[in-house]
Each structure stands twice: as structure tokens, then as C-alpha cells.
Amino acid sequence: MNKLASELRSASIRPLGRAFFARDPRCVARELLGKVLVRRSGRKILTGRIVEVEAYLDEDDPAAHSAAGRTSRNSVLFGPPGHAYVYFIYGNHYCLNVSCEPDGRAGGVLFRALEPLRGIEEMARARGIDVSGPRDLTKLTSGPGRLSEAFGVTRERDNGCDLTSRRSSLWIGADGFVSKNVVVTTRIGITKAAEHPLRYVLAGNPFVSGRKMSS
DNA sequence: ATATCGATTATCT
DNA sequence: GATAATCGATATG
């Protein structure tokens, strides 16, 4: 795999438009599977295929950060679609979401796992993982905190970033990959409204986190 | 293989 | 003062 091939492949990733995100987060979540998250900082480019996401709804979803109304933390969710909502959790981890639905509605999608595509050495460095020996890449980007660390996502750097623009340091695109085997399960790690089927995964993909089937 | 637990802090009650 | 959309380490079957 030479450098030119990588350059050409990244050039063929097309950003998703604003309209893609201006919809019900359940539709956005399902269709985000198979798309590509791109981090560009200077000449370095990281990419990963989205293999696991969760939808958080504007209404009737006590698990959503927007459930109690707009605050300074969650205000991006209430703004225009296609922007990064990044929050800090458990004193340790950042989690990346994209705002959905038109301005004023607070649906969102949480990125839970990626399949690393390009920039694996850089991701491993960011994660503090040795990837020189026998390669187990599953700990690189399988989990919301892990993928954020691998891509250098922080609230300070990325909250509010426009994910629909190729000029952004962080954006989402399509490369022609067609996802198969989409499975819906209950969401992970929440205590409220835990029974709703709002987690979307590419079944069988080794980079999906946690358990893989609905109960 | 699953279970439990500590880390560490922004945010909200 | 309690909790949290998590992770990694350690303990136990």
C-alpha cells in the first residue's frame, strides 16, 4: 500500500451535507454506519469507518443530555445540525456526537466505535498502545472514549466544529462503502430509558464495542 | 469468561 | 454532594 494510493483514497471521500444531519437521529445513526470520520491536522490525516453509533432523541428520551433543556454544556445539540458535540465524562474521557435535526431541536448521535483505516500508527501513539508486534487493533477505536483519544478529540478543540466541511479539522464523509448487516440493540452505559433499541452496529465487525446483540 | 472497582472532574441538584 | 452516553486493571470461576 503506497502513499499515492492513500492520497487518492482520501481524496475520494465526500463530505456529508447539512441535510443529511437535519433529520431524525435514528435515521442519521443508521445511515452513518459505514461512513468515514476524518481528522486532518496539518499534513496528518486519520480516518476510520463508523461501525457503531447510538441515537439520542430530542423528546421523550431521559438518557439524552438535552433532556433537561439547554445548558452551556449541551448547547451545540440545540444548534444547527452537523456540528460536533463533545462532552467530558467520568473525569477521564471525551465522547463525540453529531447534532441532528433542524436548529432548535436537540437530537444527536454518539460515535461509539470506528474501524481504523488510515493513520493507525498515529492513533496507536495517541492511545499509548504498542502496535509494532502482533497486531490487535481492536483497542484503538472500539469505544467512545477510545476513539476520541485516538483521534485527539477534546471539548476544548472540537466542540461546535462543523463536521460537514472538508475544511474542518474533523469531518464526516462517504467513500462509497455500502454497509450490510445493520443490527439494532439497546444502548450501552445508561441507566435511564435503557430499554429502547437505539444502538446501531455493523454486525460481525470486529471493531464494534461491548456486547453485539440485543437482549 | 464475567465481575467488580478505582480513576478523576465537569455538571447539575 | 452525587452522578456520569467509560476504560483498564485486577479478581474470580
PDB file of C-alpha atoms (C1' of nucleotides) in Angstrom:
ATOM      1  CA  MET A   1       0.000   0.000   0.000  1.00  0.00           C
ATOM      2  CA  ASN A   2       1.869   3.071  -1.181  1.00  0.00           C
ATOM      3  CA  LYS A   3       1.422   6.674  -0.218  1.00  0.00           C
ATOM      4  CA  LEU A   4      -0.158   7.674  -3.517  1.00  0.00           C
ATOM      5  CA  ALA A   5      -2.914   5.096  -3.116  1.00  0.00           C
ATOM      6  CA  SER A   6      -3.703   6.519   0.309  1.00  0.00           C
ATOM      7  CA  GLU A   7      -3.821  10.057  -1.044  1.00  0.00           C
ATOM      8  CA  LEU A   8      -6.202   9.052  -3.801  1.00  0.00           C
ATOM      9  CA  ARG A   9      -8.446   7.192  -1.430  1.00  0.00           C
ATOM     10  CA  SER A  10      -8.773  10.105   0.942  1.00  0.00           C
ATOM     11  CA  ALA A  11      -9.470  12.416  -1.986  1.00  0.00           C
ATOM     12  CA  SER A  12     -12.461  10.262  -2.890  1.00  0.00           C
ATOM     13  CA  ILE A  13     -14.154  10.821   0.471  1.00  0.00           C
ATOM     14  CA  ARG A  14     -17.021  13.272   0.017  1.00  0.00           C
ATOM     15  CA  PRO A  15     -18.396  15.254   2.949  1.00  0.00           C
ATOM     16  CA  LEU A  16     -21.969  14.587   4.008  1.00  0.00           C
ATOM     17  CA  GLY A  17     -24.132  17.662   3.553  1.00  0.00           C
ATOM     18  CA  ARG A  18     -26.060  19.583   6.169  1.00  0.00           C
ATOM     19  CA  ALA A  19     -29.324  17.995   5.029  1.00  0.00           C
ATOM     20  CA  PHE A  20     -28.008  14.550   5.938  1.00  0.00           C
ATOM     21  CA  PHE A  21     -27.949  15.561   9.601  1.00  0.00           C
ATOM     22  CA  ALA A  22     -31.146  17.640   9.584  1.00  0.00           C
ATOM     23  CA  ARG A  23     -33.257  14.534  10.227  1.00  0.00           C
ATOM     24  CA  ASP A  24     -34.414  12.231  12.977  1.00  0.00           C
ATOM     25  CA  PRO A  25     -31.304  10.971  14.809  1.00  0.00           C
ATOM     26  CA  ARG A  26     -32.462   7.378  14.316  1.00  0.00           C
ATOM     27  CA  CYS A  27     -32.204   7.775  10.534  1.00  0.00           C
ATOM     28  CA  VAL A  28     -28.912   9.631  10.807  1.00  0.00           C
ATOM     29  CA  ALA A  29     -27.489   6.973  13.123  1.00  0.00           C
ATOM     30  CA  ARG A  30     -28.401   4.091  10.867  1.00  0.00           C
ATOM     31  CA  GLU A  31     -27.046   5.815   7.767  1.00  0.00           C
ATOM     32  CA  LEU A  32     -23.834   6.914   9.475  1.00  0.00           C
ATOM     33  CA  LEU A  33     -22.775   3.277   9.675  1.00  0.00           C
ATOM     34  CA  GLY A  34     -20.137   2.696   7.011  1.00  0.00           C
ATOM     35  CA  LYS A  35     -19.309   6.399   6.653  1.00  0.00           C
ATOM     36  CA  VAL A  36     -15.868   7.753   7.477  1.00  0.00           C
ATOM     37  CA  LEU A  37     -14.650  10.053  10.236  1.00  0.00           C
ATOM     38  CA  VAL A  38     -11.746  12.193   9.072  1.00  0.00           C
ATOM     39  CA  ARG A  39      -9.236  14.073  11.212  1.00  0.00           C
ATOM     40  CA  ARG A  40      -6.903  16.423   9.436  1.00  0.00           C
ATOM     41  CA  SER A  41      -4.245  18.316  11.327  1.00  0.00           C
ATOM     42  CA  GLY A  42      -1.586  19.832   9.131  1.00  0.00           C
ATOM     43  CA  ARG A  43      -0.437  17.122   6.765  1.00  0.00           C
ATOM     44  CA  LYS A  44      -1.517  14.293   9.000  1.00  0.00           C
ATOM     45  CA  ILE A  45      -4.760  12.548   8.163  1.00  0.00           C
ATOM     46  CA  LEU A  46      -6.575   9.976  10.256  1.00  0.00           C
ATOM     47  CA  THR A  47      -9.613   8.103   9.007  1.00  0.00           C
ATOM     48  CA  GLY A  48     -11.878   5.466  10.495  1.00  0.00           C
ATOM     49  CA  ARG A  49     -15.048   3.746   9.361  1.00  0.00           C
ATOM     50  CA  ILE A  50     -18.061   4.214  11.612  1.00  0.00           C
ATOM     51  CA  VAL A  51     -19.228   0.795  12.840  1.00  0.00           C
ATOM     52  CA  GLU A  52     -21.253   1.597  15.979  1.00  0.00           C
ATOM     53  CA  VAL A  53     -23.403   4.591  16.954  1.00  0.00           C
ATOM     54  CA  GLU A  54     -26.275   5.473  19.276  1.00  0.00           C
ATOM     55  CA  ALA A  55     -29.186   7.829  18.717  1.00  0.00           C
ATOM     56  CA  TYR A  56     -30.294  10.273  21.412  1.00  0.00           C
ATOM     57  CA  LEU A  57     -33.656  11.874  20.859  1.00  0.00           C
ATOM     58  CA  ASP A  58     -34.950  15.392  21.212  1.00  0.00           C
ATOM     59  CA  GLU A  59     -38.121  14.354  23.006  1.00  0.00           C
ATOM     60  CA  ASP A  60     -39.070  11.590  25.419  1.00  0.00           C
ATOM     61  CA  ASP A  61     -35.506  10.469  25.944  1.00  0.00           C
ATOM     62  CA  PRO A  62     -34.399  10.827  29.590  1.00  0.00           C
ATOM     63  CA  ALA A  63     -30.983   9.420  28.670  1.00  0.00           C
ATOM     64  CA  ALA A  64     -30.208  12.351  26.360  1.00  0.00           C
ATOM     65  CA  HIS A  65     -28.052  15.184  27.659  1.00  0.00           C
ATOM     66  CA  SER A  66     -30.637  17.553  26.240  1.00  0.00           C
ATOM     67  CA  ALA A  67     -33.435  16.050  28.360  1.00  0.00           C
ATOM     68  CA  ALA A  68     -33.386  18.809  30.992  1.00  0.00           C
ATOM     69  CA  GLY A  69     -33.163  21.626  28.469  1.00  0.00           C
ATOM     70  CA  ARG A  70     -30.418  23.786  27.092  1.00  0.00           C
ATOM     71  CA  THR A  71     -27.324  24.436  29.205  1.00  0.00           C
ATOM     72  CA  SER A  72     -23.870  25.719  28.385  1.00  0.00           C
ATOM     73  CA  ARG A  73     -22.623  22.150  28.142  1.00  0.00           C
ATOM     74  CA  ASN A  74     -25.179  20.842  25.670  1.00  0.00           C
ATOM     75  CA  SER A  75     -25.952  23.982  23.664  1.00  0.00           C
ATOM     76  CA  VAL A  76     -24.411  22.598  20.469  1.00  0.00           C
ATOM     77  CA  LEU A  77     -27.103  19.917  20.421  1.00  0.00           C
ATOM     78  CA  PHE A  78     -29.741  22.651  20.196  1.00  0.00           C
ATOM     79  CA  GLY A  79     -27.949  24.446  17.386  1.00  0.00           C
ATOM     80  CA  PRO A  80     -27.779  23.655  13.661  1.00  0.00           C
ATOM     81  CA  PRO A  81     -27.240  20.064  12.501  1.00  0.00           C
ATOM     82  CA  GLY A  82     -23.916  18.532  11.542  1.00  0.00           C
ATOM     83  CA  HIS A  83     -21.852  20.016  14.377  1.00  0.00           C
ATOM     84  CA  ALA A  84     -19.684  18.226  16.939  1.00  0.00           C
ATOM     85  CA  TYR A  85     -20.980  17.951  20.498  1.00  0.00           C
ATOM     86  CA  VAL A  86     -18.095  16.811  22.704  1.00  0.00           C
ATOM     87  CA  TYR A  87     -18.514  16.157  26.416  1.00  0.00           C
ATOM     88  CA  PHE A  88     -16.181  15.037  29.185  1.00  0.00           C
ATOM     89  CA  ILE A  89     -17.221  12.089  31.340  1.00  0.00           C
ATOM     90  CA  TYR A  90     -16.032  10.144  34.391  1.00  0.00           C
ATOM     91  CA  GLY A  91     -13.165  12.562  34.875  1.00  0.00           C
ATOM     92  CA  ASN A  92     -11.293  10.728  32.120  1.00  0.00           C
ATOM     93  CA  HIS A  93     -12.877  10.548  28.720  1.00  0.00           C
ATOM     94  CA  TYR A  94     -14.230  12.630  25.888  1.00  0.00           C
ATOM     95  CA  CYS A  95     -17.150  11.436  23.799  1.00  0.00           C
ATOM     96  CA  LEU A  96     -18.007  12.673  20.300  1.00  0.00           C
ATOM     97  CA  ASN A  97     -21.515  13.281  18.989  1.00  0.00           C
ATOM     98  CA  VAL A  98     -23.003  14.990  15.972  1.00  0.00           C
ATOM     99  CA  SER A  99     -26.007  17.280  16.311  1.00  0.00           C
ATOM    100  CA  CYS A 100     -29.080  16.297  14.302  1.00  0.00           C
ATOM    101  CA  GLU A 101     -32.408  17.811  13.272  1.00  0.00           C
ATOM    102  CA  PRO A 102     -33.003  21.468  12.360  1.00  0.00           C
ATOM    103  CA  ASP A 103     -31.808  24.343  14.544  1.00  0.00           C
ATOM    104  CA  GLY A 104     -33.788  24.329  17.804  1.00  0.00           C
ATOM    105  CA  ARG A 105     -34.185  20.594  18.115  1.00  0.00           C
ATOM    106  CA  ALA A 106     -31.628  18.661  20.136  1.00  0.00           C
ATOM    107  CA  GLY A 107     -31.338  15.141  18.693  1.00  0.00           C
ATOM    108  CA  GLY A 108     -27.860  13.715  18.348  1.00  0.00           C
ATOM    109  CA  VAL A 109     -25.793  10.668  17.526  1.00  0.00           C
ATOM    110  CA  LEU A 110     -22.967   9.332  19.717  1.00  0.00           C
ATOM    111  CA  PHE A 111     -19.982   7.747  17.958  1.00  0.00           C
ATOM    112  CA  ARG A 112     -19.223   4.510  19.779  1.00  0.00           C
ATOM    113  CA  ALA A 113     -16.720   2.661  17.579  1.00  0.00           C
ATOM    114  CA  LEU A 114     -14.648   3.018  14.421  1.00  0.00           C
ATOM    115  CA  GLU A 115     -12.671   0.644  12.284  1.00  0.00           C
ATOM    116  CA  PRO A 116      -9.265   2.317  11.905  1.00  0.00           C
ATOM    117  CA  LEU A 117      -8.378   2.873   8.249  1.00  0.00           C
ATOM    118  CA  ARG A 118      -5.615   5.406   7.848  1.00  0.00           C
ATOM    119  CA  GLY A 119      -3.099   6.756  10.354  1.00  0.00           C
ATOM    120  CA  ILE A 120      -3.006   3.663  12.520  1.00  0.00           C
ATOM    121  CA  GLU A 121       0.480   4.399  13.842  1.00  0.00           C
ATOM    122  CA  GLU A 122      -0.640   7.877  14.865  1.00  0.00           C
ATOM    123  CA  MET A 123      -3.750   6.523  16.565  1.00  0.00           C
ATOM    124  CA  ALA A 124      -1.686   3.963  18.474  1.00  0.00           C
ATOM    125  CA  ARG A 125       0.650   6.729  19.618  1.00  0.00           C
ATOM    126  CA  ALA A 126      -2.276   8.825  20.819  1.00  0.00           C
ATOM    127  CA  ARG A 127      -3.677   5.819  22.685  1.00  0.00           C
ATOM    128  CA  GLY A 128      -0.364   4.798  24.210  1.00  0.00           C
ATOM    129  CA  ILE A 129      -0.618   1.355  22.629  1.00  0.00           C
ATOM    130  CA  ASP A 130       2.235  -0.639  21.138  1.00  0.00           C
ATOM    131  CA  VAL A 131       1.169  -1.848  17.734  1.00  0.00           C
ATOM    132  CA  SER A 132       4.549  -2.945  16.404  1.00  0.00           C
ATOM    133  CA  GLY A 133       4.261  -6.605  17.400  1.00  0.00           C
ATOM    134  CA  PRO A 134       1.320  -8.927  16.768  1.00  0.00           C
ATOM    135  CA  ARG A 135      -1.392  -6.518  15.799  1.00  0.00           C
ATOM    136  CA  ASP A 136      -4.539  -6.318  17.836  1.00  0.00           C
ATOM    137  CA  LEU A 137      -6.099  -3.060  16.694  1.00  0.00           C
ATOM    138  CA  THR A 138      -9.402  -3.562  18.464  1.00  0.00           C
ATOM    139  CA  LYS A 139      -8.428  -1.465  21.469  1.00  0.00           C
ATOM    140  CA  LEU A 140      -7.565   1.510  19.264  1.00  0.00           C
ATOM    141  CA  THR A 141     -11.026   2.877  18.450  1.00  0.00           C
ATOM    142  CA  SER A 142     -13.593   0.452  19.939  1.00  0.00           C
ATOM    143  CA  GLY A 143     -15.470   2.574  22.456  1.00  0.00           C
ATOM    144  CA  PRO A 144     -16.460   6.241  22.589  1.00  0.00           C
ATOM    145  CA  GLY A 145     -13.613   7.248  24.883  1.00  0.00           C
ATOM    146  CA  ARG A 146     -11.076   5.268  22.913  1.00  0.00           C
ATOM    147  CA  LEU A 147     -11.958   6.647  19.501  1.00  0.00           C
ATOM    148  CA  SER A 148     -11.909  10.168  20.870  1.00  0.00           C
ATOM    149  CA  GLU A 149      -8.445   9.624  22.292  1.00  0.00           C
ATOM    150  CA  ALA A 150      -7.194   8.022  19.068  1.00  0.00           C
ATOM    151  CA  PHE A 151      -8.440  10.993  17.026  1.00  0.00           C
ATOM    152  CA  GLY A 152      -7.354  13.591  19.574  1.00  0.00           C
ATOM    153  CA  VAL A 153     -10.918  14.768  20.116  1.00  0.00           C
ATOM    154  CA  THR A 154     -11.417  17.113  23.078  1.00  0.00           C
ATOM    155  CA  ARG A 155     -14.152  19.512  24.050  1.00  0.00           C
ATOM    156  CA  GLU A 156     -11.735  22.416  24.005  1.00  0.00           C
ATOM    157  CA  ARG A 157     -10.564  21.646  20.493  1.00  0.00           C
ATOM    158  CA  ASP A 158     -13.616  20.241  18.743  1.00  0.00           C
ATOM    159  CA  ASN A 159     -16.883  21.161  20.438  1.00  0.00           C
ATOM    160  CA  GLY A 160     -19.004  23.078  17.925  1.00  0.00           C
ATOM    161  CA  CYS A 161     -16.870  22.062  14.930  1.00  0.00           C
ATOM    162  CA  ASP A 162     -18.726  21.868  11.607  1.00  0.00           C
ATOM    163  CA  LEU A 163     -18.499  18.198  10.597  1.00  0.00           C
ATOM    164  CA  THR A 164     -19.887  18.819   7.106  1.00  0.00           C
ATOM    165  CA  SER A 165     -16.918  20.813   5.823  1.00  0.00           C
ATOM    166  CA  ARG A 166     -13.763  19.378   4.342  1.00  0.00           C
ATOM    167  CA  ARG A 167     -12.016  22.496   5.620  1.00  0.00           C
ATOM    168  CA  SER A 168     -12.711  21.474   9.199  1.00  0.00           C
ATOM    169  CA  SER A 169     -10.090  19.579  11.170  1.00  0.00           C
ATOM    170  CA  LEU A 170     -12.768  16.984  11.872  1.00  0.00           C
ATOM    171  CA  TRP A 171     -15.460  15.968   9.361  1.00  0.00           C
ATOM    172  CA  ILE A 172     -17.569  13.062   8.151  1.00  0.00           C
ATOM    173  CA  GLY A 173     -17.646  11.705   4.613  1.00  0.00           C
ATOM    174  CA  ALA A 174     -18.714   8.859   2.372  1.00  0.00           C
ATOM    175  CA  ASP A 175     -16.290   6.774   0.332  1.00  0.00           C
ATOM    176  CA  GLY A 176     -18.739   4.526  -1.476  1.00  0.00           C
ATOM    177  CA  PHE A 177     -18.694   1.749   1.106  1.00  0.00           C
ATOM    178  CA  VAL A 178     -22.066   0.011   1.312  1.00  0.00           C
ATOM    179  CA  SER A 179     -22.884  -1.237   4.808  1.00  0.00           C
ATOM    180  CA  LYS A 180     -24.549  -4.589   5.312  1.00  0.00           C
ATOM    181  CA  ASN A 181     -25.784  -6.415   8.396  1.00  0.00           C
ATOM    182  CA  VAL A 182     -27.067  -3.414  10.317  1.00  0.00           C
ATOM    183  CA  VAL A 183     -28.329  -4.580  13.702  1.00  0.00           C
ATOM    184  CA  VAL A 184     -30.210  -2.505  16.288  1.00  0.00           C
ATOM    185  CA  THR A 185     -29.792  -3.099  20.029  1.00  0.00           C
ATOM    186  CA  THR A 186     -30.309  -1.283  23.307  1.00  0.00           C
ATOM    187  CA  ARG A 187     -27.900   1.495  24.244  1.00  0.00           C
ATOM    188  CA  ILE A 188     -24.860   0.967  26.447  1.00  0.00           C
ATOM    189  CA  GLY A 189     -23.860   2.505  29.755  1.00  0.00           C
ATOM    190  CA  ILE A 190     -27.071   4.372  30.539  1.00  0.00           C
ATOM    191  CA  THR A 191     -29.474   3.937  33.453  1.00  0.00           C
ATOM    192  CA  LYS A 192     -32.481   5.904  32.193  1.00  0.00           C
ATOM    193  CA  ALA A 193     -34.533   4.783  29.181  1.00  0.00           C
ATOM    194  CA  ALA A 194     -32.142   1.862  28.810  1.00  0.00           C
ATOM    195  CA  GLU A 195     -34.706  -0.387  27.119  1.00  0.00           C
ATOM    196  CA  HIS A 196     -35.067   1.466  23.819  1.00  0.00           C
ATOM    197  CA  PRO A 197     -33.455  -0.001  20.689  1.00  0.00           C
ATOM    198  CA  LEU A 198     -31.346   2.959  19.622  1.00  0.00           C
ATOM    199  CA  ARG A 199     -27.865   1.481  19.185  1.00  0.00           C
ATOM    200  CA  TYR A 200     -26.848   0.677  15.614  1.00  0.00           C
ATOM    201  CA  VAL A 201     -23.945  -1.616  14.751  1.00  0.00           C
ATOM    202  CA  LEU A 202     -22.421  -3.334  11.741  1.00  0.00           C
ATOM    203  CA  ALA A 203     -22.954  -6.894  12.967  1.00  0.00           C
ATOM    204  CA  GLY A 204     -19.856  -9.028  12.844  1.00  0.00           C
ATOM    205  CA  ASN A 205     -17.436  -6.136  12.516  1.00  0.00           C
ATOM    206  CA  PRO A 206     -14.596  -6.859  14.956  1.00  0.00           C
ATOM    207  CA  PHE A 207     -14.301  -3.210  15.987  1.00  0.00           C
ATOM    208  CA  VAL A 208     -17.782  -2.966  17.485  1.00  0.00           C
ATOM    209  CA  SER A 209     -17.546  -2.450  21.261  1.00  0.00           C
ATOM    210  CA  GLY A 210     -19.207  -4.371  24.060  1.00  0.00           C
ATOM    211  CA  ARG A 211     -21.881  -6.941  23.502  1.00  0.00           C
ATOM    212  CA  LYS A 212     -23.133  -7.346  19.960  1.00  0.00           C
ATOM    213  CA  MET A 213     -26.725  -8.491  20.036  1.00  0.00           C
ATOM    214  CA  SER A 214     -29.946  -7.240  21.558  1.00  0.00           C
ATOM    215  CA  SER A 215     -31.291  -8.929  24.654  1.00  0.00           C
TER     216      SER A 215
ATOM    217  C1'  DA B   1     -15.146 -15.991  30.580  1.00  0.00           C
ATOM    218  C1'  DT B   2     -17.555 -12.477  33.611  1.00  0.00           C
ATOM    219  C1'  DA B   3     -17.429  -9.340  37.716  1.00  0.00           C
ATOM    220  C1'  DT B   4     -16.047  -5.627  40.351  1.00  0.00           C
ATOM    221  C1'  DC B   5     -13.696  -1.489  41.228  1.00  0.00           C
ATOM    222  C1'  DG B   6     -10.805   2.859  41.135  1.00  0.00           C
ATOM    223  C1'  DA B   7      -9.625   6.895  38.494  1.00  0.00           C
ATOM    224  C1'  DT B   8     -10.862  11.859  38.238  1.00  0.00           C
ATOM    225  C1'  DT B   9     -13.709  16.163  37.088  1.00  0.00           C
ATOM    226  C1'  DA B  10     -17.499  18.889  34.748  1.00  0.00           C
ATOM    227  C1'  DT B  11     -22.028  19.446  35.560  1.00  0.00           C
ATOM    228  C1'  DC B  12     -26.179  19.656  37.893  1.00  0.00           C
ATOM    229  C1'  DT B  13     -29.221  19.203  42.341  1.00  0.00           C
TER     230       DT B  13
ATOM    231  C1'  DG C   1     -22.558  16.263  47.358  1.00  0.00           C
ATOM    232  C1'  DA C   2     -23.832  12.879  43.788  1.00  0.00           C
ATOM    233  C1'  DT C   3     -23.638  11.405  39.403  1.00  0.00           C
ATOM    234  C1'  DA C   4     -21.945  10.181  34.791  1.00  0.00           C
ATOM    235  C1'  DA C   5     -23.593   8.173  26.993  1.00  0.00           C
ATOM    236  C1'  DT C   6     -16.034   4.958  30.145  1.00  0.00           C
ATOM    237  C1'  DC C   7     -11.751   2.468  30.472  1.00  0.00           C
ATOM    238  C1'  DG C   8      -8.313  -0.514  32.192  1.00  0.00           C
ATOM    239  C1'  DA C   9      -6.716  -3.249  35.836  1.00  0.00           C
ATOM    240  C1'  DT C  10      -7.445  -6.834  38.967  1.00  0.00           C
ATOM    241  C1'  DA C  11     -10.003 -10.657  40.918  1.00  0.00           C
ATOM    242  C1'  DT C  12     -12.610 -14.813  40.478  1.00  0.00           C
ATOM    243  C1'  DG C  13     -14.941 -19.073  38.007  1.00  0.00           C
TER     244       DG C  13
END
